[in-house]
Coordinates of C-alpha atoms in Angstrom, one line a residue:
Chain M
M26 CA 89.5 111.3 109.1
A27 CA 89.6 111.4 105.3
V28 CA 92.7 111.1 103.1
E29 CA 93.4 114.5 101.6
L30 CA 95.9 115.9 99.2
L31 CA 98.1 118.0 101.5
K32 CA 101.2 120.2 101.0
G33 CA 104.0 119.3 103.3
N34 CA 104.3 122.6 105.1
E35 CA 100.6 123.0 105.6
A36 CA 100.3 119.4 106.9
I37 CA 103.1 120.1 109.4
A38 CA 101.4 123.2 110.7
E39 CA 97.9 121.5 110.9
A40 CA 99.4 118.4 112.6
A41 CA 101.0 120.6 115.3
I42 CA 97.7 122.4 115.8
R43 CA 95.9 119.1 116.2
A44 CA 98.6 117.9 118.6
G45 CA 97.4 120.6 121.0
L46 CA 99.9 123.4 120.1
E47 CA 99.0 126.4 122.3
A48 CA 101.5 129.0 121.0
Y49 CA 103.3 129.6 117.7
F50 CA 106.0 132.2 117.2
G51 CA 107.8 132.7 113.9
Y52 CA 109.3 134.8 111.2
P53 CA 108.8 134.2 107.5
I54 CA 111.5 132.5 105.4
T55 CA 111.2 130.4 102.2
P56 CA 110.7 127.5 101.8
Q57 CA 108.7 127.1 105.1
T58 CA 106.5 130.3 105.0
E59 CA 103.3 128.3 104.5
I60 CA 103.7 126.9 108.0
L61 CA 103.6 130.5 109.4
E62 CA 100.8 131.4 107.1
H63 CA 98.7 128.4 108.1
M64 CA 99.3 129.2 111.8
A65 CA 98.3 132.9 111.2
R66 CA 95.0 131.7 109.7
R67 CA 94.2 129.0 112.2
M68 CA 95.6 129.9 115.6
P69 CA 93.6 133.1 116.4
D70 CA 90.3 131.4 115.3
L71 CA 91.0 128.6 117.8
G72 CA 91.8 131.2 120.6
R73 CA 95.4 130.2 120.6
A74 CA 98.5 132.4 120.4
F75 CA 100.1 133.3 117.1
I76 CA 102.8 136.0 116.9
Q77 CA 104.9 137.0 113.9
A78 CA 107.9 138.1 115.8
E79 CA 110.4 140.8 114.7
S80 CA 113.1 138.3 114.0
E81 CA 114.1 134.6 114.5
V82 CA 116.0 135.6 117.7
A83 CA 112.8 137.0 119.1
S84 CA 110.8 133.9 117.9
I85 CA 112.9 131.4 119.7
N86 CA 113.0 133.4 122.9
M87 CA 109.2 133.7 122.8
V88 CA 109.0 130.0 122.4
Y89 CA 111.3 129.6 125.4
G90 CA 109.2 131.9 127.5
A91 CA 105.9 130.2 126.5
A92 CA 107.3 126.8 127.1
C93 CA 108.5 127.9 130.6
T94 CA 104.8 128.2 131.5
G95 CA 104.2 124.6 130.4
A96 CA 102.4 125.5 127.2
R97 CA 103.0 123.5 124.0
A98 CA 105.0 126.0 122.0
M99 CA 106.9 125.9 118.7
T100 CA 108.6 127.8 115.9
S101 CA 109.6 127.0 112.4
S102 CA 112.2 128.4 110.1
S103 CA 114.7 127.5 107.4
S104 CA 118.5 127.2 107.6
P105 CA 119.6 130.8 107.9
G106 CA 116.8 131.5 110.4
I107 CA 117.8 128.4 112.4
S108 CA 121.4 129.7 112.7
L109 CA 120.0 132.9 114.3
M110 CA 118.1 130.8 116.9
Q111 CA 121.1 128.9 118.2
E112 CA 121.6 130.9 121.4
G113 CA 118.0 130.2 122.3
F114 CA 118.3 126.5 121.6
S115 CA 121.2 126.3 124.0
Y116 CA 119.3 128.2 126.8
I117 CA 116.3 125.9 126.2
A118 CA 118.4 122.8 126.4
C119 CA 120.0 123.9 129.7
S120 CA 116.7 125.0 131.2
E121 CA 115.1 121.7 130.2
V122 CA 111.8 123.1 128.8
P123 CA 110.0 121.2 126.1
C124 CA 110.0 123.0 122.7
V125 CA 109.5 121.9 119.1
V126 CA 111.3 123.5 116.2
V127 CA 110.8 122.8 112.5
D128 CA 113.7 123.3 110.1
V129 CA 112.8 123.1 106.4
M130 CA 116.3 123.2 105.1
R131 CA 117.5 125.2 102.1
G132 CA 120.7 125.4 100.1
G133 CA 123.6 127.0 101.9
P134 CA 126.0 128.0 103.2
G135 CA 125.2 131.7 103.8
L136 CA 122.0 133.0 102.4
G137 CA 122.3 130.3 99.8
N138 CA 119.1 129.8 97.9
I139 CA 115.6 128.5 98.5
D140 CA 116.1 125.0 97.0
P141 CA 116.0 121.7 98.9
S142 CA 119.0 120.7 101.0
Q143 CA 120.1 118.6 103.9
A144 CA 123.1 120.6 104.8
D145 CA 122.0 121.4 108.3
Y146 CA 122.6 117.8 109.5
F147 CA 125.6 118.7 111.5
Q148 CA 124.0 121.8 112.9
V149 CA 120.9 120.1 114.2
T150 CA 122.4 116.8 115.3
R151 CA 125.6 118.0 117.0
S152 CA 124.2 120.5 119.5
A153 CA 122.4 123.3 117.5
G154 CA 124.1 125.8 119.9
H155 CA 127.0 126.2 122.3
G156 CA 127.6 123.9 125.2
D157 CA 127.2 120.2 125.6
F158 CA 123.7 119.0 124.5
H159 CA 121.8 117.3 121.8
A160 CA 118.2 117.8 120.6
I161 CA 116.1 115.0 119.4
V162 CA 116.0 115.3 115.6
L163 CA 113.3 113.6 113.6
A164 CA 113.4 113.5 109.7
P165 CA 110.2 112.6 107.8
A166 CA 110.3 111.3 104.2
S167 CA 106.6 111.8 103.3
V168 CA 103.8 114.2 104.1
Q169 CA 102.1 111.4 106.2
E170 CA 105.3 110.8 108.2
A171 CA 105.7 114.6 108.7
I172 CA 102.2 114.6 110.2
D173 CA 102.9 111.6 112.5
L174 CA 106.3 112.9 113.6
M175 CA 105.0 116.4 114.4
V176 CA 102.5 114.8 116.8
E177 CA 105.2 112.6 118.3
A178 CA 107.6 115.5 118.6
F179 CA 105.5 117.2 121.2
D180 CA 105.1 114.0 123.2
L181 CA 108.9 113.4 123.2
A182 CA 109.6 117.0 124.0
E183 CA 107.4 116.8 127.1
K184 CA 108.5 113.3 128.1
Y185 CA 112.1 114.2 128.2
R186 CA 111.8 118.0 128.8
T187 CA 113.9 118.6 125.8
L188 CA 114.2 120.4 122.5
V189 CA 112.9 118.4 119.5
F190 CA 113.6 119.3 115.9
V191 CA 111.5 118.1 113.0
V192 CA 113.7 118.5 109.9
A193 CA 112.5 118.5 106.3
D194 CA 113.9 119.9 103.1
G195 CA 112.3 122.4 100.8
L196 CA 111.0 119.5 98.6
L197 CA 109.0 117.9 101.3
G198 CA 107.8 121.3 102.4
Q199 CA 106.4 122.2 99.0
M200 CA 105.3 118.7 97.9
M201 CA 101.6 117.6 97.9
E202 CA 100.5 114.0 98.4
P203 CA 97.7 112.2 100.0
A204 CA 97.8 112.0 103.8
Q205 CA 95.5 111.8 106.8
L206 CA 95.5 114.3 109.6
P207 CA 94.9 113.2 113.2
P208 CA 91.8 114.2 115.1
M209 CA 92.0 117.5 117.0
K210 CA 93.3 117.3 120.5
P211 CA 92.4 120.1 122.9
V212 CA 95.1 122.3 124.4
H213 CA 96.1 120.7 127.7
K214 CA 95.5 123.2 130.5
N215 CA 97.1 121.1 133.3
R216 CA 100.5 122.5 133.9
P217 CA 103.5 120.4 135.0
D218 CA 104.8 121.0 138.5
W219 CA 108.1 122.6 137.2
A220 CA 106.2 125.3 135.2
L221 CA 106.2 129.0 135.9
T222 CA 102.5 129.6 136.7
G223 CA 102.5 132.5 139.2
A224 CA 103.6 130.6 142.4
V225 CA 100.3 131.0 144.2
N226 CA 100.3 129.0 147.4
R227 CA 103.6 127.3 146.6
E228 CA 107.3 128.0 146.5
P229 CA 108.5 129.8 143.3
N230 CA 109.9 127.6 140.6
I231 CA 113.1 128.8 139.0
I232 CA 113.9 128.0 135.4
T233 CA 117.4 129.3 134.3
S234 CA 120.3 128.4 132.2
L235 CA 122.7 130.4 134.4
E236 CA 124.9 128.6 137.0
L237 CA 128.0 130.5 138.1
N238 CA 129.3 127.8 140.4
A239 CA 131.4 125.4 138.4
P240 CA 130.7 122.2 140.4
A241 CA 127.0 123.0 140.4
L242 CA 127.1 123.5 136.6
E243 CA 128.9 120.2 136.3
E244 CA 126.0 118.6 138.2
V245 CA 123.6 120.2 135.7
N246 CA 125.6 118.8 132.9
L247 CA 125.7 115.3 134.4
R248 CA 122.0 115.4 134.8
L249 CA 121.6 116.4 131.1
Q250 CA 124.0 113.8 129.9
A251 CA 122.1 111.1 131.9
K252 CA 118.9 112.1 130.2
L253 CA 120.6 112.1 126.8
A254 CA 121.9 108.6 127.5
E255 CA 118.3 107.5 128.2
I256 CA 117.1 109.1 124.9
R257 CA 119.9 107.4 123.0
K258 CA 119.0 104.1 124.5
H259 CA 115.2 104.3 123.8
E260 CA 114.5 106.6 120.9
Q261 CA 116.4 105.3 117.9
R262 CA 114.1 105.1 114.9
W263 CA 114.5 104.0 111.4
A264 CA 112.7 102.3 108.5
E265 CA 114.3 99.6 106.3
L266 CA 113.5 97.7 103.1
W267 CA 115.0 94.6 101.5
T268 CA 117.9 94.4 104.1
D269 CA 117.4 90.6 104.9
D270 CA 119.9 89.3 102.3
A271 CA 121.5 92.6 101.3
K272 CA 125.2 92.8 100.4
L273 CA 124.9 96.5 100.0
V274 CA 122.7 98.8 102.1
V275 CA 121.9 102.3 100.9
V276 CA 121.5 104.8 103.8
G277 CA 119.6 108.0 103.3
Y278 CA 117.1 110.1 105.4
G279 CA 114.2 112.3 104.5
M280 CA 113.7 113.0 100.8
S281 CA 117.1 111.6 99.7
G282 CA 116.2 108.3 101.5
R283 CA 112.9 108.3 99.5
I284 CA 114.5 109.1 96.2
A285 CA 117.1 106.4 96.9
Q286 CA 114.2 103.9 97.4
T287 CA 113.3 104.2 93.7
A288 CA 116.9 103.4 92.8
V289 CA 117.2 100.5 95.2
K290 CA 113.9 99.1 93.9
Q291 CA 115.3 99.2 90.4
A292 CA 118.5 97.4 91.5
R293 CA 116.4 94.7 93.2
R294 CA 114.4 94.2 90.0
E295 CA 117.7 93.5 88.3
G296 CA 118.6 90.9 90.9
M297 CA 121.1 92.9 92.9
K298 CA 121.0 92.2 96.7
V299 CA 120.6 95.8 97.7
G300 CA 118.7 97.2 100.7
L301 CA 117.7 100.5 102.1
L302 CA 118.0 101.9 105.6
R303 CA 116.3 105.2 106.3
P304 CA 117.1 106.8 109.6
I305 CA 114.0 108.5 111.0
S306 CA 115.7 109.8 114.2
L307 CA 118.9 111.6 113.2
W308 CA 119.7 112.1 116.9
P309 CA 119.7 109.7 118.4
F310 CA 121.2 108.1 115.3
P311 CA 120.0 104.4 114.8
E312 CA 123.6 103.2 115.6
K313 CA 122.5 99.9 117.1
R314 CA 120.8 98.8 113.8
L315 CA 123.6 100.1 111.6
S316 CA 126.1 98.3 113.8
T317 CA 124.2 95.0 113.5
L318 CA 123.9 95.4 109.7
A319 CA 127.6 96.0 109.5
D320 CA 128.1 92.4 110.6
Q321 CA 126.0 91.2 107.7
V322 CA 126.6 93.5 104.7
D323 CA 129.7 94.1 102.5
A324 CA 129.3 97.8 102.2
F325 CA 127.1 100.9 102.9
L326 CA 126.4 103.7 100.4
V327 CA 125.2 107.0 102.0
I328 CA 123.1 109.4 100.0
E329 CA 122.6 113.0 101.2
M330 CA 121.8 116.4 99.9
N331 CA 125.0 117.8 101.3
A332 CA 128.8 117.3 101.1
G333 CA 128.7 114.2 103.4
Q334 CA 127.6 114.7 107.0
M335 CA 125.5 111.8 108.2
V336 CA 128.1 109.6 106.5
D337 CA 130.3 110.2 109.6
D338 CA 127.6 108.7 111.8
V339 CA 127.3 105.7 109.5
R340 CA 131.1 105.2 109.6
L341 CA 131.1 105.5 113.4
S342 CA 128.3 102.9 113.7
A343 CA 129.9 100.6 111.2
G344 CA 133.1 100.8 113.3
G345 CA 135.4 100.2 110.4
Q346 CA 134.0 96.7 109.7
V347 CA 132.9 97.5 106.1
P348 CA 133.6 100.3 103.6
V349 CA 131.2 103.3 103.6
S350 CA 130.8 105.2 100.3
F351 CA 129.1 108.5 99.8
Y352 CA 127.2 110.3 97.1
G353 CA 125.7 113.7 97.6
R354 CA 124.5 116.8 95.8
M355 CA 124.9 120.3 97.1
G356 CA 123.6 123.8 96.9
G357 CA 119.9 122.9 96.5
V358 CA 120.4 120.3 93.7
V359 CA 118.2 117.3 94.3
P360 CA 119.7 113.9 93.2
V361 CA 117.5 111.9 90.8
P362 CA 117.0 108.1 91.1
E363 CA 119.2 107.5 87.9
E364 CA 122.3 109.0 89.6
I365 CA 121.8 106.9 92.7
Y366 CA 121.2 103.8 90.6
H367 CA 124.5 104.5 88.8
E368 CA 126.3 104.7 92.2
I369 CA 124.7 101.5 93.3
T370 CA 125.6 99.5 90.2
T371 CA 129.2 100.8 90.2
L372 CA 129.7 99.8 93.8
Y373 CA 127.8 96.5 93.5
E374 CA 129.9 95.4 90.6
K375 CA 133.1 96.1 92.6
L376 CA 131.7 94.1 95.5
T377 CA 130.6 91.1 93.5
S378 CA 133.7 91.0 91.3
G379 CA 135.7 90.3 94.5
E380 CA 137.8 93.5 94.3
Chain R
M1 CA 100.6 102.2 85.6
H2 CA 103.3 104.7 86.5
E3 CA 103.6 108.0 84.8
E4 CA 105.8 111.0 85.5
I5 CA 104.2 114.1 84.0
I6 CA 105.7 117.5 83.8
F7 CA 103.5 120.6 83.1
A8 CA 105.6 123.6 82.0
G9 CA 104.8 127.1 80.8
F10 CA 104.7 130.8 81.9
G11 CA 103.3 131.9 85.2
G12 CA 99.7 132.7 84.7
Q13 CA 98.9 129.9 82.2
G14 CA 97.4 127.8 85.0
V15 CA 100.2 125.3 84.9
M16 CA 100.4 124.7 88.6
F17 CA 96.6 124.5 88.9
V18 CA 96.2 121.9 86.2
G19 CA 98.9 119.8 87.8
Q20 CA 97.1 120.0 91.1
L21 CA 93.8 119.2 89.4
L22 CA 95.3 116.0 88.0
A23 CA 96.7 115.2 91.5
Y24 CA 93.3 115.7 93.2
T25 CA 91.6 113.6 90.5
A26 CA 94.2 110.8 90.9
L27 CA 93.5 110.9 94.7
A28 CA 89.7 110.8 94.1
E29 CA 90.4 107.6 92.1
E30 CA 92.5 106.2 95.0
K31 CA 95.7 106.2 93.0
H32 CA 99.1 107.0 94.5
V33 CA 100.1 110.6 93.5
T34 CA 102.7 113.3 94.3
W35 CA 102.8 116.9 93.1
I36 CA 105.9 119.1 93.3
P37 CA 106.2 122.6 92.0
S38 CA 109.2 124.4 90.7
Y39 CA 109.7 127.4 92.8
G40 CA 112.3 130.0 93.4
P41 CA 113.7 132.4 90.8
E42 CA 112.0 130.5 88.0
M43 CA 108.6 131.6 89.3
R44 CA 109.5 135.2 88.8
G45 CA 109.2 135.7 85.0
G46 CA 110.7 132.5 83.6
T47 CA 109.2 129.1 83.2
A48 CA 106.8 127.7 85.8
N49 CA 106.5 124.0 86.1
C50 CA 105.2 121.2 88.2
T51 CA 105.8 117.5 88.2
V52 CA 103.0 115.0 89.0
V53 CA 103.7 111.3 89.5
V54 CA 100.6 109.0 89.2
S55 CA 101.0 105.3 90.0
D56 CA 99.2 102.2 91.1
E57 CA 102.0 101.6 93.6
P58 CA 103.4 103.7 96.5
I59 CA 105.7 106.4 95.0
G60 CA 109.3 106.5 95.9
S61 CA 111.0 109.5 94.2
P62 CA 108.6 112.4 93.4
V63 CA 111.4 113.9 91.2
C64 CA 112.5 112.5 87.9
K65 CA 115.1 113.3 85.3
H66 CA 113.2 111.9 82.3
P67 CA 109.4 112.4 82.5
S68 CA 107.2 110.0 80.5
V69 CA 104.8 112.8 79.6
A70 CA 105.6 116.6 79.1
V71 CA 102.7 119.0 78.7
I72 CA 104.3 122.1 77.2
F73 CA 102.6 125.5 77.2
N74 CA 105.2 127.8 75.8
N75 CA 108.3 127.9 73.6
P76 CA 111.0 128.2 76.3
S77 CA 109.6 125.2 78.0
L78 CA 109.6 123.2 74.7
E79 CA 113.3 124.1 74.3
K80 CA 114.0 123.0 77.9
Y81 CA 112.0 119.8 78.2
E82 CA 111.7 118.2 74.8
A83 CA 115.1 116.7 75.2
M84 CA 114.3 115.3 78.6
V85 CA 111.2 113.2 77.8
T86 CA 111.9 109.5 78.0
P87 CA 112.0 107.7 74.6
G88 CA 108.5 106.5 73.7
G89 CA 107.0 109.2 75.9
L90 CA 104.3 111.7 75.1
L91 CA 104.9 115.4 74.3
V92 CA 101.8 117.6 74.2
V93 CA 102.6 121.1 72.8
N94 CA 100.6 124.3 72.8
S95 CA 101.2 125.2 69.1
S96 CA 99.9 128.8 69.6
M97 CA 103.0 129.6 71.6
M98 CA 105.5 127.5 69.6
V99 CA 108.3 129.0 67.5
H100 CA 109.8 125.8 66.1
P101 CA 108.0 122.4 66.1
P102 CA 109.5 119.6 68.1
T103 CA 112.3 117.6 66.4
R104 CA 112.3 114.4 68.4
T105 CA 111.2 111.4 66.3
D106 CA 111.1 108.9 69.2
L107 CA 108.1 110.5 71.0
E108 CA 104.4 110.6 70.5
V109 CA 103.8 114.3 69.7
V110 CA 100.4 116.0 70.0
M111 CA 100.3 119.7 68.9
L112 CA 97.2 121.8 69.5
P113 CA 96.5 125.5 69.4
A114 CA 95.5 125.7 73.1
T115 CA 95.9 129.5 73.6
A116 CA 94.1 130.4 70.3
T117 CA 91.2 128.0 71.2
A118 CA 91.0 129.3 74.7
S119 CA 90.7 132.9 73.3
E120 CA 88.0 131.7 70.9
I121 CA 86.0 130.2 73.8
G122 CA 86.3 133.5 75.6
D123 CA 89.1 133.3 78.2
V124 CA 92.8 132.8 77.4
R125 CA 93.3 131.4 81.0
V126 CA 91.5 128.1 80.2
S127 CA 94.2 126.9 77.9
N128 CA 95.3 124.6 80.7
M129 CA 92.1 122.7 80.6
I130 CA 92.4 122.3 76.9
M131 CA 95.9 120.9 77.3
L132 CA 94.8 118.5 80.1
G133 CA 91.8 117.2 78.0
A134 CA 94.1 116.5 75.0
M135 CA 96.7 114.8 77.2
L136 CA 94.1 112.4 78.7
I137 CA 93.1 111.2 75.3
H138 CA 96.6 109.9 74.8
R139 CA 97.3 108.8 78.4
A140 CA 94.1 107.8 80.1
L141 CA 95.5 108.2 83.6
V142 CA 92.2 109.2 85.1
D143 CA 88.6 109.2 84.0
R144 CA 87.3 112.4 82.4
A145 CA 84.2 112.3 84.5
T146 CA 86.3 112.3 87.7
V147 CA 88.2 115.4 86.3
E148 CA 84.9 117.2 85.8
H149 CA 83.6 116.3 89.2
V150 CA 86.8 117.3 91.0
L151 CA 87.1 120.6 88.9
I152 CA 83.6 121.6 90.0
E153 CA 84.4 120.8 93.6
K154 CA 87.7 122.7 93.6
L155 CA 86.2 125.8 91.9
G156 CA 83.6 125.8 94.7
T157 CA 80.8 128.3 95.1
R158 CA 83.1 131.3 95.0
K159 CA 84.4 130.5 91.5
A160 CA 81.2 128.7 90.3
H161 CA 80.9 131.2 87.5
L162 CA 84.1 129.7 86.0
Q163 CA 82.6 126.2 85.9
A164 CA 81.0 126.4 82.4
I165 CA 84.0 127.9 80.6
N166 CA 86.5 125.4 82.2
L167 CA 84.3 122.4 81.3
T168 CA 83.9 123.7 77.7
A169 CA 87.6 124.1 77.5
F170 CA 88.1 120.6 78.8
E171 CA 85.7 119.2 76.2
R172 CA 87.5 121.1 73.4
G173 CA 90.8 119.7 74.6
I174 CA 89.3 116.2 74.4
T175 CA 88.0 116.8 70.9
L176 CA 91.3 118.4 69.7
G177 CA 93.2 115.5 71.3
Q178 CA 91.1 113.0 69.4
T179 CA 91.5 114.7 66.0
Q180 CA 95.2 115.4 66.6
Q181 CA 96.3 111.8 66.1
A182 CA 99.7 111.5 67.8
S183 CA 102.5 111.5 65.3
V184 CA 105.2 109.1 66.3

């Protein structure tokens, strides 16, 4: 496969198709509409299902239905649309059907604007709906990583029978850069044994999120929690740079992690012992690595395009061992490397002057 | 080599396309490159712009506060971006659409009548190729032969009738860029 100049949203859509996506359901919203448009162009030609639903609520319930049959199904939206889907996420989590959802976040709260944001961190990592659950949340920082994580999202969703989010911001969705798409995988026609396939010559399968008997529902919850504990143990992902001798580690995910990399590189050039940790899985959060780093570094600086959300997870992982500072921009404003560099130097001077 | 270039003008001036053309060309020469558009309310009537980063090294931030090159197609964009260009940077201005000349003295400034020249050639829409040609004279980020090759490929058979005029415009931009010695 050749390296091509690809737009984030289109690359995400094409990667999902090549991962064997069988059914896409969605409703347009900026800044992710190119995903839906790409699906509209490609899926019917490939003999696969594409439906532009009447709303986000309908989209997610169509995904839920298709996934119950064992088909690879997904939807994509942006922040306000993701809010509308929350009931569906919770039903999917309880029913344990594999689904993939892309959230290309935009400035909020409310209708907000269409500029890049990371303000849905709490929403997607905490539960993304009512009841006790977590979805796996993956956050790419480049068009190539978005492609790779889309493919992985389907595998993880099926492995754990869970909901997987791939979260980007409007900047990654709209950006073009060189990347390589994977080869086309055919749609897998073999259905898992739990799937609803017509119950010919077998007992009917039941997929439901309703359990009126309290002890029985507690059993369901215990099973879900055991699964989440497995995911938390095995699926923590991150990338890091220059952490070996770092006194200060900057933590940022997605585009803010990537923008921070330019600032950290500048600080390194000037002799400051600064490193970068970029969480790739936001849930499970890479708490083990953060916790180990907390033994080595003097401070963390968290960069986000929100008022400070992931910073809570960094503080929990650091366990009060070292100070955790925060710098963020809100409302669709993207931080530039100069601002982050300024934060780094201010903090670094304090650390090294022994204050 | 690491340059952060902003292309800015009105919607319809081919600002997004010329940025993408530079990005495709950089990829063809196996350089690292990112392209980001401005989008949102700005697209509907105001200024349209895109930022292209071209580098020999992997690119961290695709956004920048102080571009090293600004290619300015209209007066509102000149007013907005002149102040942002990094000292010692390059400012390429479409003088056909300019109300006041740039005032910065710490930049290389190239002014050329891109819109007037495009009209003269026969299509006002090719002012973008004129601007790109002139820019590449002062910042040789990519080879002009690669630009021509990629342009022909991107226009494809459907827009093959636009090849000649775009290539002519690109040539004129190169000539104008050469004669318009940058004033520092």
